[in-house]
mmCIF file of C-alpha atoms in Angstrom:
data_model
loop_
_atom_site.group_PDB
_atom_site.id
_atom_site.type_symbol
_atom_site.label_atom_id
_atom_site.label_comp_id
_atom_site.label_asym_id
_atom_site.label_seq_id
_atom_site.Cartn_x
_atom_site.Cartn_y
_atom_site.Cartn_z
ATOM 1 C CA UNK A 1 -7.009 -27.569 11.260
ATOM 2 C CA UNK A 2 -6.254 -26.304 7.736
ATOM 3 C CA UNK A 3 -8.554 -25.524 5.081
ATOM 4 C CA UNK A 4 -8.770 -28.175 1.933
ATOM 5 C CA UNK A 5 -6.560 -26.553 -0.778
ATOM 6 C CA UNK A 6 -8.155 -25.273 -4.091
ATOM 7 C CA UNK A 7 -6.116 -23.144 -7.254
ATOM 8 C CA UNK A 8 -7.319 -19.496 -6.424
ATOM 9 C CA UNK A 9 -8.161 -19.465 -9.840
ATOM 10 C CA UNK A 10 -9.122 -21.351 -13.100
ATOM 11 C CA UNK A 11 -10.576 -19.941 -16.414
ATOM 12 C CA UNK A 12 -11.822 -21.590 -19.641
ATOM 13 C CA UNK A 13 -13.280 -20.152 -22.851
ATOM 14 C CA UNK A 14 -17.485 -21.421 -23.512
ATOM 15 C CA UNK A 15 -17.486 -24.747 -24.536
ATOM 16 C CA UNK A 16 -14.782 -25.914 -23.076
ATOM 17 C CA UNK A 17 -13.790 -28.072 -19.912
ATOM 18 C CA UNK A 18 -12.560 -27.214 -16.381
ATOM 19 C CA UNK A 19 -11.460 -29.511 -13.597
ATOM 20 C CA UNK A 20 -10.875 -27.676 -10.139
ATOM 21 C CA UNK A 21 -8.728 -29.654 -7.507
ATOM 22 C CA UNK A 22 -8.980 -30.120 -4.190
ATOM 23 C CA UNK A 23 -6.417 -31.215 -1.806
ATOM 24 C CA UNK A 24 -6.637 -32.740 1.623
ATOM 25 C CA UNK A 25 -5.744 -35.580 3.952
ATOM 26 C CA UNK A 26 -6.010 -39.001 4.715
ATOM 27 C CA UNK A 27 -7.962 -37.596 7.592
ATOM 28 C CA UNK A 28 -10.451 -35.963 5.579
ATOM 29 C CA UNK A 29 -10.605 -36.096 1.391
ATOM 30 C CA UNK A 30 -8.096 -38.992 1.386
ATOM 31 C CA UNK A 31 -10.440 -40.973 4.025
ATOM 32 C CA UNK A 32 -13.850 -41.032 3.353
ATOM 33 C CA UNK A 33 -15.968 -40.641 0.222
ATOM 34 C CA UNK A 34 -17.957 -37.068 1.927
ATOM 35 C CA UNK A 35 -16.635 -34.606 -0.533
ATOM 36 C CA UNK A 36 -19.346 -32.090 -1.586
ATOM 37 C CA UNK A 37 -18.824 -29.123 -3.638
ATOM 38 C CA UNK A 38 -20.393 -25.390 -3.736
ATOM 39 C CA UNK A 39 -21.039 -22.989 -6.555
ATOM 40 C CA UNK A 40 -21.225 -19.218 -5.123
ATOM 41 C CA UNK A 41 -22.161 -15.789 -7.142
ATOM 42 C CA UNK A 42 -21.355 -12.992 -6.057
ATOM 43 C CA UNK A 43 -23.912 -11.579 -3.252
ATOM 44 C CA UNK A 44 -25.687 -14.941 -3.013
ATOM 45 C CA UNK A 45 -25.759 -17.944 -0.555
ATOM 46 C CA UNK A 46 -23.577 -21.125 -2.144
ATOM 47 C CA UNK A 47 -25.678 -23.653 -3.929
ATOM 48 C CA UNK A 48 -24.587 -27.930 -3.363
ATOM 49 C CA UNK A 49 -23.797 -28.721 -6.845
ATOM 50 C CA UNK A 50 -22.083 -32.485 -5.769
ATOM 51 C CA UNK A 51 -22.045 -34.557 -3.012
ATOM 52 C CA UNK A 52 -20.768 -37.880 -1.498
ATOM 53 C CA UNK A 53 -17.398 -37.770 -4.120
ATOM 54 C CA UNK A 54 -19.895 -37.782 -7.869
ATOM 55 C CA UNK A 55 -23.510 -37.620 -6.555
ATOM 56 C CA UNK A 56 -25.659 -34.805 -7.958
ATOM 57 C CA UNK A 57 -28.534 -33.470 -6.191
ATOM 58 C CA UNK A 58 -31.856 -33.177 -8.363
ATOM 59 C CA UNK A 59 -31.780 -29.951 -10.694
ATOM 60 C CA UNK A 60 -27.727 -29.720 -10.712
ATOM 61 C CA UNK A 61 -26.704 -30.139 -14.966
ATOM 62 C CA UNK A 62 -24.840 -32.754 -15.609
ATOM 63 C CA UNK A 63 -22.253 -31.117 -16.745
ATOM 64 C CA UNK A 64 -20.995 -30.877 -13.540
ATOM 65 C CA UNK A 65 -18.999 -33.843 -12.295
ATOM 66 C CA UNK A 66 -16.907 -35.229 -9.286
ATOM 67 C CA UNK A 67 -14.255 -37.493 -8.715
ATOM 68 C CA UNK A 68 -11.476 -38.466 -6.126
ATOM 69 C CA UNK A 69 -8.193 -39.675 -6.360
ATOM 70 C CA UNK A 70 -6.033 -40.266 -3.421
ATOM 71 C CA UNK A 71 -6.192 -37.211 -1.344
ATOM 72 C CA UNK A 72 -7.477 -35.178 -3.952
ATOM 73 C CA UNK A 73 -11.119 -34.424 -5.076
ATOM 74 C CA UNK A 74 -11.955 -32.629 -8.342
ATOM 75 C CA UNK A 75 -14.930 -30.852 -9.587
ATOM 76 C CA UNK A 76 -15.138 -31.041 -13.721
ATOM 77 C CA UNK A 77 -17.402 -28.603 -15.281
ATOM 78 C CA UNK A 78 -17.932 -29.566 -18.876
ATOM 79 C CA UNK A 79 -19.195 -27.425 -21.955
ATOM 80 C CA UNK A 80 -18.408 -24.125 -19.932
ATOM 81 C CA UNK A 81 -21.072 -21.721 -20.522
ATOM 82 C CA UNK A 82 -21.174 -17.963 -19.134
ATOM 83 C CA UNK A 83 -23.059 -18.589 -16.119
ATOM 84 C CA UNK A 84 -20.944 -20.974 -14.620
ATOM 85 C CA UNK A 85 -18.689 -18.044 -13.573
ATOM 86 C CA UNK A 86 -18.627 -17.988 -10.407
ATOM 87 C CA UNK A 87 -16.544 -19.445 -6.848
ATOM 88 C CA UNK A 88 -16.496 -22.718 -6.426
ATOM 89 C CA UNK A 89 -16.218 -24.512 -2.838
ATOM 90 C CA UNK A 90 -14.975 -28.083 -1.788
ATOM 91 C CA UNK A 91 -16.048 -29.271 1.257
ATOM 92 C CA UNK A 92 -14.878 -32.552 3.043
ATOM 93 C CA UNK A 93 -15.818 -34.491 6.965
ATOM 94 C CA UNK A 94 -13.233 -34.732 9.005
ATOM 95 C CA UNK A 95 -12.140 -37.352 11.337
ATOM 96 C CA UNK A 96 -10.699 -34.351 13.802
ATOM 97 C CA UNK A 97 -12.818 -32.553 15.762
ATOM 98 C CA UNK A 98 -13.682 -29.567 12.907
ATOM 99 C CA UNK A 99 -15.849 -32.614 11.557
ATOM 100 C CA UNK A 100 -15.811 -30.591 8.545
ATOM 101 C CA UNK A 101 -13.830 -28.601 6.473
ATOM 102 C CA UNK A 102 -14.163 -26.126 3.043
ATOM 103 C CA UNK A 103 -11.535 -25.384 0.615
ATOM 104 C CA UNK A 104 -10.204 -21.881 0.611
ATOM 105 C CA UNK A 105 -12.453 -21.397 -2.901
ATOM 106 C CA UNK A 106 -11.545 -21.292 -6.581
ATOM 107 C CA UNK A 107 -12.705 -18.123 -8.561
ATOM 108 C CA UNK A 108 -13.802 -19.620 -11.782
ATOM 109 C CA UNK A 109 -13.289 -17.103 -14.972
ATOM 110 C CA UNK A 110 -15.254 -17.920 -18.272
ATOM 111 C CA UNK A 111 -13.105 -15.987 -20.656
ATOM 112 C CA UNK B 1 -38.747 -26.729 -1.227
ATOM 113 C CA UNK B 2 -37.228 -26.031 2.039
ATOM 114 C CA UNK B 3 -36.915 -22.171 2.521
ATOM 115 C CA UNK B 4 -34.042 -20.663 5.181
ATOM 116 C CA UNK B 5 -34.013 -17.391 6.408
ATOM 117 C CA UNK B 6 -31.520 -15.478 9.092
ATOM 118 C CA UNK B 7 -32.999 -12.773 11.087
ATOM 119 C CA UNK B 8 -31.191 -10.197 13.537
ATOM 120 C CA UNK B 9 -29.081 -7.176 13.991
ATOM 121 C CA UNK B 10 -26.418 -6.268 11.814
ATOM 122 C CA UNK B 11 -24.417 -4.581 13.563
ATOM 123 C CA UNK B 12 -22.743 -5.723 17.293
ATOM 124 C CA UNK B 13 -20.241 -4.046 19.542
ATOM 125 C CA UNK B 14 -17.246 -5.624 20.958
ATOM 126 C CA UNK B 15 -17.038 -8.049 23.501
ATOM 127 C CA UNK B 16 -20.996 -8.401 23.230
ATOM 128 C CA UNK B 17 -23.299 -11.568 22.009
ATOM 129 C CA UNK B 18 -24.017 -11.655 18.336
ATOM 130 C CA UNK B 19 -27.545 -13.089 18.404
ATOM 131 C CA UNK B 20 -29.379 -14.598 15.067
ATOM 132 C CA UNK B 21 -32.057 -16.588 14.393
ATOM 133 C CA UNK B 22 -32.892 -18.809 11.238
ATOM 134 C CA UNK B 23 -36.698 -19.239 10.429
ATOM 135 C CA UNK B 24 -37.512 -23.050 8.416
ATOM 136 C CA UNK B 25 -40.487 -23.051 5.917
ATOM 137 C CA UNK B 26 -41.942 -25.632 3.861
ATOM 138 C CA UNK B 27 -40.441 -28.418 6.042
ATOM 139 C CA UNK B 28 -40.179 -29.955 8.912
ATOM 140 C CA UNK B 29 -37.638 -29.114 11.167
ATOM 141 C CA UNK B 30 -37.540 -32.051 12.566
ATOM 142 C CA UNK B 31 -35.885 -33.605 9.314
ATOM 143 C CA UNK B 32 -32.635 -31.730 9.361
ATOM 144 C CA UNK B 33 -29.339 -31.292 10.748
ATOM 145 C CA UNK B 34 -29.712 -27.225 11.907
ATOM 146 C CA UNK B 35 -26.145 -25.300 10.825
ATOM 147 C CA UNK B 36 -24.682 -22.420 10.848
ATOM 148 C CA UNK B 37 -22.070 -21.596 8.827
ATOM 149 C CA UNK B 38 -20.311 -17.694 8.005
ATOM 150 C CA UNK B 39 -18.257 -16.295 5.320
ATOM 151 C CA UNK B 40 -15.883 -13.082 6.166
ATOM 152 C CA UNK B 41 -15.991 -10.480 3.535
ATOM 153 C CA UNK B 42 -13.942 -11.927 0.871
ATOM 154 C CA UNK B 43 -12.772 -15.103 2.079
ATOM 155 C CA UNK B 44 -13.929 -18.473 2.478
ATOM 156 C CA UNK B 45 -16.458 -20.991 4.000
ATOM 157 C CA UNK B 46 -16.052 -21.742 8.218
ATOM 158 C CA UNK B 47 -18.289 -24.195 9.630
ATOM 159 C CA UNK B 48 -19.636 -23.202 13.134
ATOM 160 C CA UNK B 49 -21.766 -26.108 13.879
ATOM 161 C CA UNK B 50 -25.430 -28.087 14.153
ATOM 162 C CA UNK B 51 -28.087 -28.228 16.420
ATOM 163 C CA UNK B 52 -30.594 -30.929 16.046
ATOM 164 C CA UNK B 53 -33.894 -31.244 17.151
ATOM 165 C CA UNK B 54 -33.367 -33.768 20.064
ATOM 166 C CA UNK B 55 -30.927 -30.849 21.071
ATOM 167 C CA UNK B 56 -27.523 -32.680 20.115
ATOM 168 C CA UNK B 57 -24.980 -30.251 19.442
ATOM 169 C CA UNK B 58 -21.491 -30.562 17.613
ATOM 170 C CA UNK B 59 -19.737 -27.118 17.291
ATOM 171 C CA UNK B 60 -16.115 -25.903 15.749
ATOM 172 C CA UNK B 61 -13.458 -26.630 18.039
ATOM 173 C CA UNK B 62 -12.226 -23.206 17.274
ATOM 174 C CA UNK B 63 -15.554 -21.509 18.662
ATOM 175 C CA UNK B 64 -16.681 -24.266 20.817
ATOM 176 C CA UNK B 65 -16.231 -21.859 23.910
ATOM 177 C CA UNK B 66 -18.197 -18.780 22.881
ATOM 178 C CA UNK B 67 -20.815 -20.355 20.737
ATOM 179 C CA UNK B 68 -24.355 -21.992 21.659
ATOM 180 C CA UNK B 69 -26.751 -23.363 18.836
ATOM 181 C CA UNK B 70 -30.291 -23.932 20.004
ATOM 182 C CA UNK B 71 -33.571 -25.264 18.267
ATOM 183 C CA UNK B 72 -37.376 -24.173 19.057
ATOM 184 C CA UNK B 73 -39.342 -26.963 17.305
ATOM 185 C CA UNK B 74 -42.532 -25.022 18.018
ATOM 186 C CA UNK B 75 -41.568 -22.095 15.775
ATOM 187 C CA UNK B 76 -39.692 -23.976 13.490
ATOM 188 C CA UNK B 77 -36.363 -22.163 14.026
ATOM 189 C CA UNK B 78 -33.016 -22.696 15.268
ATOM 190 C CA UNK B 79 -30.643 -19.965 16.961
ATOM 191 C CA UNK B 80 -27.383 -19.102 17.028
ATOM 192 C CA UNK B 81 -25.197 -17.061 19.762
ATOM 193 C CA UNK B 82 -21.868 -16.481 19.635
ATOM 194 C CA UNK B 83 -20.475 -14.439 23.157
ATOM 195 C CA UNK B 84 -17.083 -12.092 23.129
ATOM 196 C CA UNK B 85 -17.388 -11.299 19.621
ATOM 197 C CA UNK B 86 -14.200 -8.890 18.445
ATOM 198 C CA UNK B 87 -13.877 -7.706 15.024
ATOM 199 C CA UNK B 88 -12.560 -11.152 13.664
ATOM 200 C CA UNK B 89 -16.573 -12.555 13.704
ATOM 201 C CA UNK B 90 -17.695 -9.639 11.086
ATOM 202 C CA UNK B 91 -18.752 -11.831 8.590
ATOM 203 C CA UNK B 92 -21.842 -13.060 6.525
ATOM 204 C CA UNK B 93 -23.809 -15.628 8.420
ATOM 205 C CA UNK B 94 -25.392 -18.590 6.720
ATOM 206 C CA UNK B 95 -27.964 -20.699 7.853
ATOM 207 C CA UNK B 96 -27.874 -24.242 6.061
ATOM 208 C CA UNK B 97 -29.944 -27.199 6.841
ATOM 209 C CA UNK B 98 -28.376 -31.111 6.085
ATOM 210 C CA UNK B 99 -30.382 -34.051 5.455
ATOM 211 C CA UNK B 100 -28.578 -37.278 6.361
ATOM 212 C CA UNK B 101 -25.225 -36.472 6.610
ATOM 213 C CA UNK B 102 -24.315 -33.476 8.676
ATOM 214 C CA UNK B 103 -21.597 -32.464 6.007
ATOM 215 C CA UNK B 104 -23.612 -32.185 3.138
ATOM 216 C CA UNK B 105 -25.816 -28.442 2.908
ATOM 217 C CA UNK B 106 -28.589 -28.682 0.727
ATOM 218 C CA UNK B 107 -30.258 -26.038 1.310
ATOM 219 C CA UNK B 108 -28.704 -22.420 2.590
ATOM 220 C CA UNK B 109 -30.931 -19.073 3.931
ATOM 221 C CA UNK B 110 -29.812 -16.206 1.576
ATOM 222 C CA UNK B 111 -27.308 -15.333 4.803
ATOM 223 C CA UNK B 112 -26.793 -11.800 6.738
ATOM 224 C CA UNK B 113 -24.151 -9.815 7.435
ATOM 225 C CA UNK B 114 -22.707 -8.946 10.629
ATOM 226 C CA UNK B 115 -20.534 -6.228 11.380
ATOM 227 C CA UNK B 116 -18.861 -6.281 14.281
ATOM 228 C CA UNK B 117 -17.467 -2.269 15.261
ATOM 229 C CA UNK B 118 -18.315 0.316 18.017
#
């Protein structure tokens, strides 16, 4: 099955506000409200930054944020600062057989 | 805090079994869905699958053939093999334990990487 689709890229100058997409199916993203996303730096293991759609787990700033709409899913990062440079990850169940699937990534530039 | 960690070789031949095994501190193994999860060099996220520790399985359909995820609840660690291995399976192996939903990774061992070459 295919990967959940995700901009390669997105920038934003410090301060500002980002919102990542992240398109599916009614299989998957459309279907059920088990989105999570993933921030990764370079050389490191990917962190859970949201879960089920707009849940954060304890520790995670709240200036990250999650919504769905549809089929799509979208990760909002407000008040950019420099470390939030870094790839980003959706991540979605399934109702196939993959049971779950991750977006091909979104390389977040903070200009 | 949970704590993950992969252990084994990094580097396989062709056509052999690529062997790892994730270690589980500060928690009970018993609370988690087991994963494994890998990341080629410079691409994305593939789920491989879950063991947990009744010994239910659920893999990728896509490896479901060459790939066997096992638990050892007296050590506290979980295993993965994956047989036939080709060049493709070079990538950085992650292992990830999930709470209550088996889609959700909260917590991730700083992964390995696995080269697969002669």
């Amino acid at each position: 099955q295919s990967a959940l689709t995700q901009p390669a890229s997105v920038s934003g100058s410090p301060g500002q506000s980002i919102t990542i997409s992240c398109t599916g199916t009614s299989s998957d993203v459309g279907g059920y409200n088990y989105v999570s996303w993933y921030q990764q730096h370079p050389g490191k293991a990917p962190k859970l930054m949201i879960y089920e759609v707009s849940d954060r787990p304890s520790g995670v700033s709240n200036r990250f944020s999650g919504s769905k709409s549809g089929n799509t899913a979208s990760l909002t990062i407000s008040g950019l600062q420099a470390e939030d440079e870094a790839d980003y990850y959706c991540s979605s169940y399934t109702s196939s057989s993959t049971h779950v699937l991750f977006g091909g990534g979104t390389k977040l530039t903070v200009l | 805090q949970v704590q993950l960690q992969e252990s084994g070789p990094g580097l396989v031949k062709p056509s052999e079994t690529l062997s790892l095994t994730c270690t589980v501190s500060y928690g009970s193994i018993h609370s988690y869905y087991l994963t494994w999860i890998r990341q080629p060099p410079g691409k994305g996220l593939e789920w491989i699958g879950y063991v947990h520790y009744s010994g239910s399985t659920n893999y990728n359909p896509s490896l479901k053939s060459r790939v066997t995820i096992s638990v050892d609840t007296s050590k506290n660690q979980f295993s993965l093999k994956l047989s036939s291995v080709t060049a493709a399976d070079t990538a950085v192996y992650y292992c990830a334990a999930c709470g209550y939903l088996t889609t959700v990774f909260d917590y991730w061992g700083q992964g390995t990487l696995v080269t697969v070459s002669s």
